Amino acid sequence: MKFKQRIYLFLSLLVWAYSQILVAGEVEVLHWWTSGGEARSLDVLKQKMVEQGHSWKDFAVVGGSGDKAMAVLKSRALSGFPPTATQIKGKHIQEWGKLGLLTNLDKIAAEQNWIEILHDFVNDTMKYDGHYVAVPVNIHRANWLWVNPELFKQAGVSIPTTLKEFWLAADKLKKVGIIPIAHGDQAWQNSTVFEMLLLGMTSVEFYKKAFVELDKESLSSEKIIDVFVAFRKLKNYMDENIADRDWNTATSMVINGKAAMQIMGDWAKGEFIAEEKQLGKDFLCIPMPSTSKTFSYVIDSFIMFEISDTDNKKAQASLVKNILDKQFQKTFNMNKGSIPVRKDIDVDTFDLCAKASRSTLVADSYANVLPSFSYGMATSIYTQDAIFDIVTDFFRNEKITPKQAAEKLTRAIEDSF
Ligand code: BGC
């Protein structure tokens, strides 16, 4: 190579390196995705950002479903130093929107055509006061039952599709010394199990009336008392070490053959996948018995805080765009257990659970799609907290009767708005 050519190459490299430094910014991302499956999924996003020259400052707060992360976020944001981005969901987005600290994402939303590529209920959830302030990453289905088929075989029990079969199966499993249900006594997990029984015991219409419209008559009806009765009954099928057990520890009980079932959203699938377990052989995903047509949804999303640094702003915009990138959506959701949030990505290459999820979601023009109250999708965070308190108090204190619990629930929900 001639001297002149070398100089030219050297200068070009210099310009390229300088431009990389100029566009690269840092994103500090607060999240609670710390379990095996969750961390694996988030790594895909981290890698993408790093490949683009940005740096990723991880701000992980351990604790399933983000209760602890939300507390940490409050103290960080209120002290005036919010992170660049935070994992946050559902109606919580509204609370942060009110504070006026969020980056308006309308421009990127228009560029990527969110209005067309996202489902309507997702678009609605991402907006505050008519403007996009959050970017969705996936759609989880909460009403699943995770099953260890080997234990069912050992007990000679068939896989339940209705609640009646579910109780029979639980009885038989218990009789032969197998723990039927893996669970962790944490408010959000208790609420999840309560909600899934409720979905199986009532109807889509009832759920909407009681937990979306918060209709007093429905909330104080016999049906809710019956759900509390069933919820207490379910405790008989759990082991004695449920206190504060993390959800993923409960999942590993199913993975390792210590328990036969877990009632949990499809992030549990991410744990089976991370452990290289095979769907259909090592584990099964069954819709929560008596809810096969229902889709109880949980949308994971990120909000972006207003920041002033220009490079970091660019990195923030890249983060938003990357989240809805088609290839990212595929890889991330296959690992996470959820389905892509984009309507225009087909799930042909996904597993059977994801395929069932997608077809249930869109069936009958979304008629059976319900926002989960256990994940802040249905009500304000105050109402969600009230439900958590009542459900968990009842679960832990045998002295509270189902009737008292139902009355308390109606009152607490009323007081929360
Ligand atoms: C989130 C999931 C997460 C799960 C357990 C849920 O609230 O939507 O993404 O995996 O909590 O941490």
Tab-separated table of C-alpha atoms and ligand atoms in Angstrom:
chain	number	residue	atom	x	y	z
A	1	MET	CA	0.000	0.000	0.000
A	2	LYS	CA	1.342	3.408	-0.934
A	3	PHE	CA	2.162	5.951	1.768
A	4	LYS	CA	-0.668	8.276	0.652
A	5	GLN	CA	-3.171	5.440	0.733
A	6	ARG	CA	-2.067	4.489	4.234
A	7	ILE	CA	-2.515	8.038	5.460
A	8	TYR	CA	-5.956	8.104	3.868
A	9	LEU	CA	-6.930	4.824	5.535
A	10	PHE	CA	-5.615	5.992	8.890
A	11	LEU	CA	-7.561	9.271	8.673
A	12	SER	CA	-10.743	7.448	7.664
A	13	LEU	CA	-10.397	5.146	10.635
A	14	LEU	CA	-9.885	8.150	12.882
A	15	VAL	CA	-13.036	9.827	11.568
A	16	TRP	CA	-15.006	6.594	12.009
A	17	ALA	CA	-13.763	6.114	15.579
A	18	TYR	CA	-14.592	9.748	16.396
A	19	SER	CA	-18.072	9.417	14.942
A	20	GLN	CA	-18.621	6.287	17.026
A	21	ILE	CA	-17.672	8.169	20.167
A	22	LEU	CA	-19.995	10.988	19.161
A	23	VAL	CA	-23.110	8.857	18.614
A	24	ALA	CA	-22.487	6.560	21.517
A	25	GLY	CA	-24.260	7.343	24.725
A	26	GLU	CA	-25.092	5.603	27.929
A	27	VAL	CA	-28.372	4.158	29.060
A	28	GLU	CA	-28.946	3.341	32.672
A	29	VAL	CA	-31.785	0.836	32.808
A	30	LEU	CA	-33.700	-0.029	35.947
A	31	HIS	CA	-35.366	-3.447	35.786
A	32	TRP	CA	-36.217	-6.536	37.799
A	33	TRP	CA	-35.358	-9.173	35.231
A	34	THR	CA	-32.877	-11.114	37.308
A	35	SER	CA	-34.057	-14.751	37.188
A	36	GLY	CA	-32.296	-17.169	34.806
A	37	GLY	CA	-34.813	-16.811	31.976
A	38	GLU	CA	-35.347	-13.082	32.490
A	39	ALA	CA	-31.629	-12.231	32.523
A	40	ARG	CA	-31.048	-14.295	29.385
A	41	SER	CA	-33.790	-12.401	27.592
A	42	LEU	CA	-32.612	-8.966	28.641
A	43	ASP	CA	-29.066	-9.787	27.520
A	44	VAL	CA	-30.302	-9.690	23.933
A	45	LEU	CA	-31.205	-6.028	24.369
A	46	LYS	CA	-27.992	-5.187	26.180
A	47	GLN	CA	-25.944	-6.770	23.397
A	48	LYS	CA	-27.822	-4.869	20.725
A	49	MET	CA	-27.144	-1.562	22.437
A	50	VAL	CA	-23.467	-2.375	22.919
A	51	GLU	CA	-23.114	-3.440	19.267
A	52	GLN	CA	-24.401	0.003	18.320
A	53	GLY	CA	-21.634	1.571	20.389
A	54	HIS	CA	-23.717	2.559	23.412
A	55	SER	CA	-22.964	1.595	26.937
A	56	TRP	CA	-25.457	-0.140	29.184
A	57	LYS	CA	-25.440	0.611	32.879
A	58	ASP	CA	-27.400	-2.135	34.533
A	59	PHE	CA	-29.615	-1.144	37.439
A	60	ALA	CA	-31.152	-4.461	38.473
A	61	VAL	CA	-33.391	-4.669	41.520
A	62	VAL	CA	-34.063	-8.263	42.521
A	63	GLY	CA	-37.680	-9.156	43.316
A	64	GLY	CA	-40.320	-10.857	41.174
A	65	SER	CA	-42.897	-8.661	39.507
A	66	GLY	CA	-41.009	-5.508	40.390
A	67	ASP	CA	-42.443	-4.469	43.771
A	68	LYS	CA	-38.980	-3.690	45.094
A	69	ALA	CA	-37.890	-2.078	41.838
A	70	MET	CA	-40.818	0.349	42.056
A	71	ALA	CA	-39.795	1.438	45.554
A	72	VAL	CA	-36.204	2.023	44.421
A	73	LEU	CA	-37.423	3.944	41.377
A	74	LYS	CA	-39.458	6.310	43.539
A	75	SER	CA	-36.512	7.264	45.698
A	76	ARG	CA	-34.196	7.710	42.686
A	77	ALA	CA	-36.648	9.787	40.679
A	78	LEU	CA	-37.733	11.932	43.590
A	79	SER	CA	-34.140	12.745	44.444
A	80	GLY	CA	-33.871	14.248	40.947
A	81	PHE	CA	-31.655	11.591	39.325
A	82	PRO	CA	-33.922	9.177	37.509
A	83	PRO	CA	-32.337	6.451	35.362
A	84	THR	CA	-32.554	6.775	31.563
A	85	ALA	CA	-35.162	4.040	31.350
A	86	THR	CA	-37.236	1.970	33.714
A	87	GLN	CA	-39.241	-1.167	33.327
A	88	ILE	CA	-42.765	-0.202	34.330
A	89	LYS	CA	-46.218	-1.423	33.459
A	90	GLY	CA	-49.900	-0.838	32.965
A	91	LYS	CA	-51.569	1.800	35.080
A	92	HIS	CA	-48.258	2.655	36.772
A	93	ILE	CA	-47.438	4.444	33.519
A	94	GLN	CA	-50.287	6.864	34.237
A	95	GLU	CA	-48.892	7.713	37.670
A	96	TRP	CA	-45.481	8.574	36.233
A	97	GLY	CA	-47.054	10.398	33.321
A	98	LYS	CA	-48.824	12.725	35.759
A	99	LEU	CA	-45.489	13.808	37.227
A	100	GLY	CA	-44.381	15.172	33.856
A	101	LEU	CA	-40.928	13.581	33.959
A	102	LEU	CA	-41.239	11.308	30.953
A	103	THR	CA	-39.815	11.604	27.451
A	104	ASN	CA	-42.492	12.032	24.809
A	105	LEU	CA	-42.157	9.121	22.355
A	106	ASP	CA	-44.674	10.332	19.738
A	107	LYS	CA	-42.006	10.950	17.093
A	108	ILE	CA	-40.529	7.459	17.272
A	109	ALA	CA	-44.029	5.990	17.501
A	110	ALA	CA	-44.948	7.737	14.257
A	111	GLU	CA	-41.682	6.673	12.560
A	112	GLN	CA	-42.241	3.027	13.532
A	113	ASN	CA	-45.982	3.248	12.925
A	114	TRP	CA	-46.985	1.947	16.366
A	115	ILE	CA	-50.622	2.710	15.695
A	116	GLU	CA	-50.644	0.030	12.980
A	117	ILE	CA	-48.172	-2.529	14.301
A	118	LEU	CA	-49.461	-2.714	17.879
A	119	HIS	CA	-52.777	-4.069	19.149
A	120	ASP	CA	-55.224	-1.370	20.253
A	121	PHE	CA	-55.148	-2.344	23.920
A	122	VAL	CA	-51.353	-2.078	23.851
A	123	ASN	CA	-51.415	1.341	22.203
A	124	ASP	CA	-53.871	2.566	24.845
A	125	THR	CA	-51.704	1.332	27.707
A	126	MET	CA	-48.587	3.094	26.390
A	127	LYS	CA	-50.157	6.558	26.332
A	128	TYR	CA	-50.586	9.246	28.931
A	129	ASP	CA	-52.846	12.160	28.096
A	130	GLY	CA	-52.945	11.104	24.440
A	131	HIS	CA	-49.152	10.899	24.024
A	132	TYR	CA	-46.854	7.905	23.956
A	133	VAL	CA	-44.699	7.796	27.077
A	134	ALA	CA	-43.821	4.077	27.204
A	135	VAL	CA	-42.579	1.454	24.777
A	136	PRO	CA	-43.981	-2.089	24.999
A	137	VAL	CA	-41.690	-5.071	24.779
A	138	ASN	CA	-43.956	-8.115	24.946
A	139	ILE	CA	-47.313	-9.607	25.861
A	140	HIS	CA	-47.381	-12.197	28.617
A	141	ARG	CA	-50.353	-14.405	29.329
A	142	ALA	CA	-50.897	-14.799	33.062
A	143	ASN	CA	-53.398	-17.689	33.091
A	144	TRP	CA	-51.150	-20.698	32.663
A	145	LEU	CA	-50.557	-23.871	34.615
A	146	TRP	CA	-47.029	-25.313	34.396
A	147	VAL	CA	-46.964	-29.046	34.693
A	148	ASN	CA	-44.376	-31.738	35.340
A	149	PRO	CA	-45.827	-34.620	33.270
A	150	GLU	CA	-43.592	-37.257	34.843
A	151	LEU	CA	-45.133	-36.651	38.282
A	152	PHE	CA	-48.618	-36.878	36.811
A	153	LYS	CA	-47.639	-40.188	35.262
A	154	GLN	CA	-46.269	-41.477	38.543
A	155	ALA	CA	-49.539	-40.587	40.274
A	156	GLY	CA	-51.605	-42.028	37.429
A	157	VAL	CA	-53.466	-38.765	36.962
A	158	SER	CA	-54.508	-37.093	33.735
A	159	ILE	CA	-53.744	-33.471	32.945
A	160	PRO	CA	-56.635	-31.238	34.087
A	161	THR	CA	-58.457	-28.927	31.731
A	162	THR	CA	-61.310	-27.956	34.056
A	163	LEU	CA	-61.227	-26.863	37.666
A	164	LYS	CA	-63.144	-29.978	38.653
A	165	GLU	CA	-60.389	-32.127	37.146
A	166	PHE	CA	-57.791	-29.869	38.702
A	167	TRP	CA	-59.057	-30.496	42.260
A	168	LEU	CA	-59.262	-34.246	41.589
A	169	ALA	CA	-55.712	-34.279	40.243
A	170	ALA	CA	-54.460	-32.273	43.238
A	171	ASP	CA	-56.100	-34.777	45.606
A	172	LYS	CA	-54.538	-37.772	43.906
A	173	LEU	CA	-51.092	-36.200	43.705
A	174	LYS	CA	-51.217	-35.352	47.398
A	175	LYS	CA	-52.315	-38.876	48.287
A	176	VAL	CA	-49.209	-40.381	46.693
A	177	GLY	CA	-46.928	-37.908	48.489
A	178	ILE	CA	-46.312	-35.427	45.648
A	179	ILE	CA	-46.609	-31.675	46.338
A	180	PRO	CA	-49.394	-30.667	43.927
A	181	ILE	CA	-48.749	-26.896	43.805
A	182	ALA	CA	-45.457	-24.986	43.929
A	183	HIS	CA	-46.066	-21.519	45.318
A	184	GLY	CA	-44.434	-18.588	47.073
A	185	ASP	CA	-46.335	-16.603	49.687
A	186	GLN	CA	-45.670	-13.102	48.369
A	187	ALA	CA	-48.492	-10.621	47.840
A	188	TRP	CA	-48.259	-10.608	44.025
A	189	GLN	CA	-48.063	-14.392	43.771
A	190	ASN	CA	-51.030	-14.806	46.125
A	191	SER	CA	-52.991	-12.331	44.063
A	192	THR	CA	-52.066	-14.192	40.865
A	193	VAL	CA	-53.383	-17.490	42.153
A	194	PHE	CA	-56.542	-15.847	43.506
A	195	GLU	CA	-57.135	-14.133	40.159
A	196	MET	CA	-56.616	-17.309	38.142
A	197	LEU	CA	-59.114	-19.237	40.295
A	198	LEU	CA	-61.521	-16.335	39.852
A	199	LEU	CA	-61.174	-16.488	36.078
A	200	GLY	CA	-61.891	-20.211	36.147
A	201	MET	CA	-64.878	-19.878	38.460
A	202	THR	CA	-66.610	-16.860	36.929
A	203	SER	CA	-66.792	-15.400	33.432
A	204	VAL	CA	-65.151	-12.790	31.254
A	205	GLU	CA	-68.189	-10.532	31.736
A	206	PHE	CA	-68.104	-10.906	35.499
A	207	TYR	CA	-64.383	-10.117	35.645
A	208	LYS	CA	-64.863	-6.968	33.576
A	209	LYS	CA	-67.715	-5.770	35.760
A	210	ALA	CA	-65.987	-6.508	39.059
A	211	PHE	CA	-62.327	-5.728	38.366
A	212	VAL	CA	-62.345	-3.293	35.468
A	213	GLU	CA	-65.514	-1.321	36.179
A	214	LEU	CA	-65.180	-2.014	39.944
A	215	ASP	CA	-68.914	-2.535	40.195
A	216	LYS	CA	-69.859	-2.783	43.865
A	217	GLU	CA	-72.622	-5.316	43.394
A	218	SER	CA	-70.343	-7.745	41.559
A	219	LEU	CA	-67.537	-7.256	44.055
A	220	SER	CA	-69.792	-8.065	46.993
A	221	SER	CA	-71.508	-11.015	45.304
A	222	GLU	CA	-71.483	-14.660	46.446
A	223	LYS	CA	-69.140	-15.446	43.564
A	224	ILE	CA	-66.255	-13.623	45.232
A	225	ILE	CA	-66.914	-15.472	48.494
A	226	ASP	CA	-66.720	-18.760	46.585
A	227	VAL	CA	-63.354	-17.744	45.130
A	228	PHE	CA	-62.001	-17.021	48.611
A	229	VAL	CA	-63.223	-20.483	49.695
A	230	ALA	CA	-61.372	-22.094	46.769
A	231	PHE	CA	-58.286	-19.988	47.424
A	232	ARG	CA	-58.110	-21.244	51.015
A	233	LYS	CA	-58.630	-24.795	49.818
A	234	LEU	CA	-55.695	-24.436	47.431
A	235	LYS	CA	-53.338	-23.837	50.344
A	236	ASN	CA	-53.851	-27.488	51.394
A	237	TYR	CA	-52.037	-28.550	48.246
A	238	MET	CA	-48.914	-26.485	48.857
A	239	ASP	CA	-45.902	-27.436	50.982
A	240	GLU	CA	-45.025	-25.808	54.291
A	241	ASN	CA	-42.128	-23.700	53.099
A	242	ILE	CA	-44.034	-21.223	50.986
A	243	ALA	CA	-43.177	-18.151	53.104
A	244	ASP	CA	-41.545	-15.523	50.889
A	245	ARG	CA	-40.458	-18.102	48.322
A	246	ASP	CA	-39.548	-16.458	45.005
A	247	TRP	CA	-41.620	-17.389	41.985
A	248	ASN	CA	-38.634	-18.825	40.129
A	249	THR	CA	-37.718	-21.003	43.104
A	250	ALA	CA	-41.272	-22.338	42.887
A	251	THR	CA	-40.789	-22.931	39.148
A	252	SER	CA	-37.612	-24.873	39.832
A	253	MET	CA	-39.641	-27.190	42.075
A	254	VAL	CA	-41.653	-28.150	38.993
A	255	ILE	CA	-38.490	-28.332	36.878
A	256	ASN	CA	-36.752	-30.597	39.401
A	257	GLY	CA	-39.688	-32.894	40.072
A	258	LYS	CA	-40.378	-31.577	43.581
A	259	ALA	CA	-43.877	-30.318	42.751
A	260	ALA	CA	-46.353	-31.186	40.014
A	261	MET	CA	-47.789	-27.777	39.036
A	262	GLN	CA	-47.379	-24.029	39.292
A	263	ILE	CA	-50.007	-21.392	38.520
A	264	MET	CA	-47.967	-18.620	36.914
A	265	GLY	CA	-47.648	-16.390	33.875
A	266	ASP	CA	-45.590	-17.519	30.899
A	267	TRP	CA	-42.389	-15.905	32.152
A	268	ALA	CA	-42.152	-19.308	33.932
A	269	LYS	CA	-41.499	-20.838	30.503
A	270	GLY	CA	-38.322	-18.758	30.333
A	271	GLU	CA	-37.027	-20.699	33.355
A	272	PHE	CA	-37.698	-24.081	31.736
A	273	ILE	CA	-35.989	-22.893	28.552
A	274	ALA	CA	-32.986	-21.504	30.446
A	275	GLU	CA	-32.639	-24.957	32.056
A	276	GLU	CA	-32.804	-26.522	28.592
A	277	LYS	CA	-35.990	-28.406	29.397
A	278	GLN	CA	-38.082	-29.667	26.530
A	279	LEU	CA	-41.683	-28.629	26.086
A	280	GLY	CA	-43.981	-31.653	25.766
A	281	LYS	CA	-41.470	-33.989	27.400
A	282	ASP	CA	-40.098	-32.306	30.525
A	283	PHE	CA	-42.878	-29.769	31.013
A	284	LEU	CA	-46.296	-28.786	29.713
A	285	CYS	CA	-48.083	-25.476	29.475
A	286	ILE	CA	-51.806	-25.851	30.122
A	287	PRO	CA	-54.166	-22.900	30.281
A	288	MET	CA	-55.303	-22.419	33.885
A	289	PRO	CA	-58.133	-25.009	34.097
A	290	SER	CA	-61.502	-23.669	32.960
A	291	THR	CA	-59.875	-20.594	31.355
A	292	SER	CA	-58.670	-21.969	28.023
A	293	LYS	CA	-60.476	-19.286	26.002
A	294	THR	CA	-59.402	-16.396	28.229
A	295	PHE	CA	-56.293	-14.306	27.781
A	296	SER	CA	-55.295	-12.515	30.964
A	297	TYR	CA	-52.676	-10.079	29.734
A	298	VAL	CA	-49.557	-8.508	31.189
A	299	ILE	CA	-47.638	-6.105	28.962
A	300	ASP	CA	-44.035	-5.400	29.877
A	301	SER	CA	-42.905	-1.927	28.941
A	302	PHE	CA	-40.292	0.738	29.593
A	303	ILE	CA	-40.691	4.429	30.317
A	304	MET	CA	-37.944	6.894	29.426
A	305	PHE	CA	-37.107	9.816	31.671
A	306	GLU	CA	-36.348	13.298	30.300
A	307	ILE	CA	-32.585	13.701	30.205
A	308	SER	CA	-30.407	16.558	28.988
A	309	ASP	CA	-27.176	14.947	27.728
A	310	THR	CA	-27.348	14.836	23.909
A	311	ASP	CA	-25.473	11.565	23.456
A	312	ASN	CA	-27.496	9.845	26.127
A	313	LYS	CA	-30.634	11.152	24.476
A	314	LYS	CA	-29.566	9.454	21.259
A	315	ALA	CA	-28.884	6.244	23.154
A	316	GLN	CA	-32.309	6.509	24.747
A	317	ALA	CA	-33.953	6.835	21.334
A	318	SER	CA	-31.965	3.819	20.070
A	319	LEU	CA	-33.180	1.827	23.052
A	320	VAL	CA	-36.801	2.587	22.220
A	321	LYS	CA	-36.337	1.706	18.555
A	322	ASN	CA	-34.435	-1.499	19.328
A	323	ILE	CA	-37.213	-2.744	21.574
A	324	LEU	CA	-39.613	-2.844	18.645
A	325	ASP	CA	-37.075	-4.153	16.150
A	326	LYS	CA	-38.524	-7.260	14.474
A	327	GLN	CA	-35.568	-9.573	14.999
A	328	PHE	CA	-35.172	-8.451	18.598
A	329	GLN	CA	-38.866	-9.076	19.231
A	330	LYS	CA	-38.497	-12.649	18.012
A	331	THR	CA	-35.362	-13.582	19.933
A	332	PHE	CA	-36.364	-11.787	23.109
A	333	ASN	CA	-39.857	-13.248	23.290
A	334	MET	CA	-38.729	-16.779	22.504
A	335	ASN	CA	-36.458	-16.591	25.537
A	336	LYS	CA	-38.846	-14.684	27.768
A	337	GLY	CA	-41.880	-16.942	27.283
A	338	SER	CA	-44.089	-14.131	26.010
A	339	ILE	CA	-45.334	-13.335	22.512
A	340	PRO	CA	-44.189	-10.437	20.321
A	341	VAL	CA	-46.016	-7.217	20.969
A	342	ARG	CA	-46.024	-6.464	17.239
A	343	LYS	CA	-49.040	-7.781	15.338
A	344	ASP	CA	-47.010	-8.123	12.153
A	345	ILE	CA	-44.632	-10.782	13.491
A	346	ASP	CA	-45.956	-14.263	12.939
A	347	VAL	CA	-45.337	-16.914	15.560
A	348	ASP	CA	-44.873	-19.873	13.189
A	349	THR	CA	-41.373	-20.489	14.484
A	350	PHE	CA	-42.428	-20.158	18.142
A	351	ASP	CA	-43.397	-23.099	20.386
A	352	LEU	CA	-46.891	-24.450	21.024
A	353	CYS	CA	-47.500	-22.329	24.128
A	354	ALA	CA	-46.752	-19.116	22.229
A	355	LYS	CA	-48.890	-20.219	19.285
A	356	ALA	CA	-51.800	-20.989	21.629
A	357	SER	CA	-51.300	-17.599	23.281
A	358	ARG	CA	-51.422	-15.676	20.021
A	359	SER	CA	-54.511	-17.474	18.733
A	360	THR	CA	-56.358	-17.035	22.045
A	361	LEU	CA	-55.448	-13.348	22.062
A	362	VAL	CA	-56.935	-12.528	18.711
A	363	ALA	CA	-59.861	-15.005	18.804
A	364	ASP	CA	-63.355	-13.534	18.465
A	365	SER	CA	-61.951	-10.039	17.845
A	366	TYR	CA	-60.185	-9.900	21.233
A	367	ALA	CA	-63.447	-10.631	23.077
A	368	ASN	CA	-61.788	-12.696	25.808
A	369	VAL	CA	-58.788	-10.497	26.470
A	370	LEU	CA	-58.652	-9.246	30.057
A	371	PRO	CA	-56.231	-6.924	31.851
A	372	SER	CA	-54.747	-8.688	34.865
A	373	PHE	CA	-55.326	-6.868	38.168
A	374	SER	CA	-52.382	-8.659	39.779
A	375	TYR	CA	-50.005	-6.927	37.365
A	376	GLY	CA	-51.400	-3.408	37.412
A	377	MET	CA	-53.130	-3.761	34.052
A	378	ALA	CA	-56.728	-3.338	35.232
A	379	THR	CA	-56.847	-0.797	38.039
A	380	SER	CA	-54.911	2.064	39.595
A	381	ILE	CA	-51.909	1.070	41.669
A	382	TYR	CA	-53.871	2.033	44.803
A	383	THR	CA	-56.640	-0.425	44.005
A	384	GLN	CA	-54.054	-3.048	43.091
A	385	ASP	CA	-52.364	-2.565	46.474
A	386	ALA	CA	-55.721	-2.844	48.252
A	387	ILE	CA	-56.398	-6.181	46.517
A	388	PHE	CA	-52.903	-7.441	47.383
A	389	ASP	CA	-53.419	-6.594	51.075
A	390	ILE	CA	-56.810	-8.217	51.469
A	391	VAL	CA	-55.935	-11.344	49.508
A	392	THR	CA	-52.664	-11.889	51.353
A	393	ASP	CA	-54.141	-11.188	54.815
A	394	PHE	CA	-56.790	-13.785	54.114
A	395	PHE	CA	-54.231	-16.275	52.817
A	396	ARG	CA	-52.095	-15.947	55.948
A	397	ASN	CA	-54.773	-15.586	58.580
A	398	GLU	CA	-57.150	-18.540	58.882
A	399	LYS	CA	-59.362	-16.563	61.251
A	400	ILE	CA	-60.654	-14.316	58.475
A	401	THR	CA	-63.683	-15.971	56.896
A	402	PRO	CA	-64.266	-15.914	53.125
A	403	LYS	CA	-67.322	-13.729	53.715
A	404	GLN	CA	-65.347	-11.218	55.774
A	405	ALA	CA	-62.599	-11.190	53.147
A	406	ALA	CA	-65.105	-10.475	50.379
A	407	GLU	CA	-66.610	-7.610	52.389
A	408	LYS	CA	-63.190	-6.184	53.154
A	409	LEU	CA	-62.238	-6.429	49.496
A	410	THR	CA	-65.262	-4.406	48.392
A	411	ARG	CA	-64.609	-1.752	51.032
A	412	ALA	CA	-60.874	-1.511	50.360
A	413	ILE	CA	-61.437	-1.214	46.620
A	414	GLU	CA	-64.022	1.517	47.163
A	415	ASP	CA	-61.706	3.430	49.478
A	416	SER	CA	-58.883	3.243	46.951
A	417	PHE	CA	-60.425	5.672	44.497
B	1	BGC	C1	-43.427	-9.308	34.539
B	1	BGC	C2	-42.583	-10.395	33.928
B	1	BGC	C3	-41.642	-10.940	34.950
B	1	BGC	C4	-42.416	-11.402	36.180
B	1	BGC	C5	-41.571	-12.002	37.274
B	1	BGC	C6	-44.060	-9.784	35.842
B	1	BGC	O1	-44.655	-8.716	36.490
B	1	BGC	O2	-44.427	-8.896	33.684
B	1	BGC	O3	-41.870	-9.899	32.838
B	1	BGC	O4	-40.875	-11.964	34.394
B	1	BGC	O5	-43.080	-10.291	36.714
B	1	BGC	O6	-40.556	-11.158	37.679
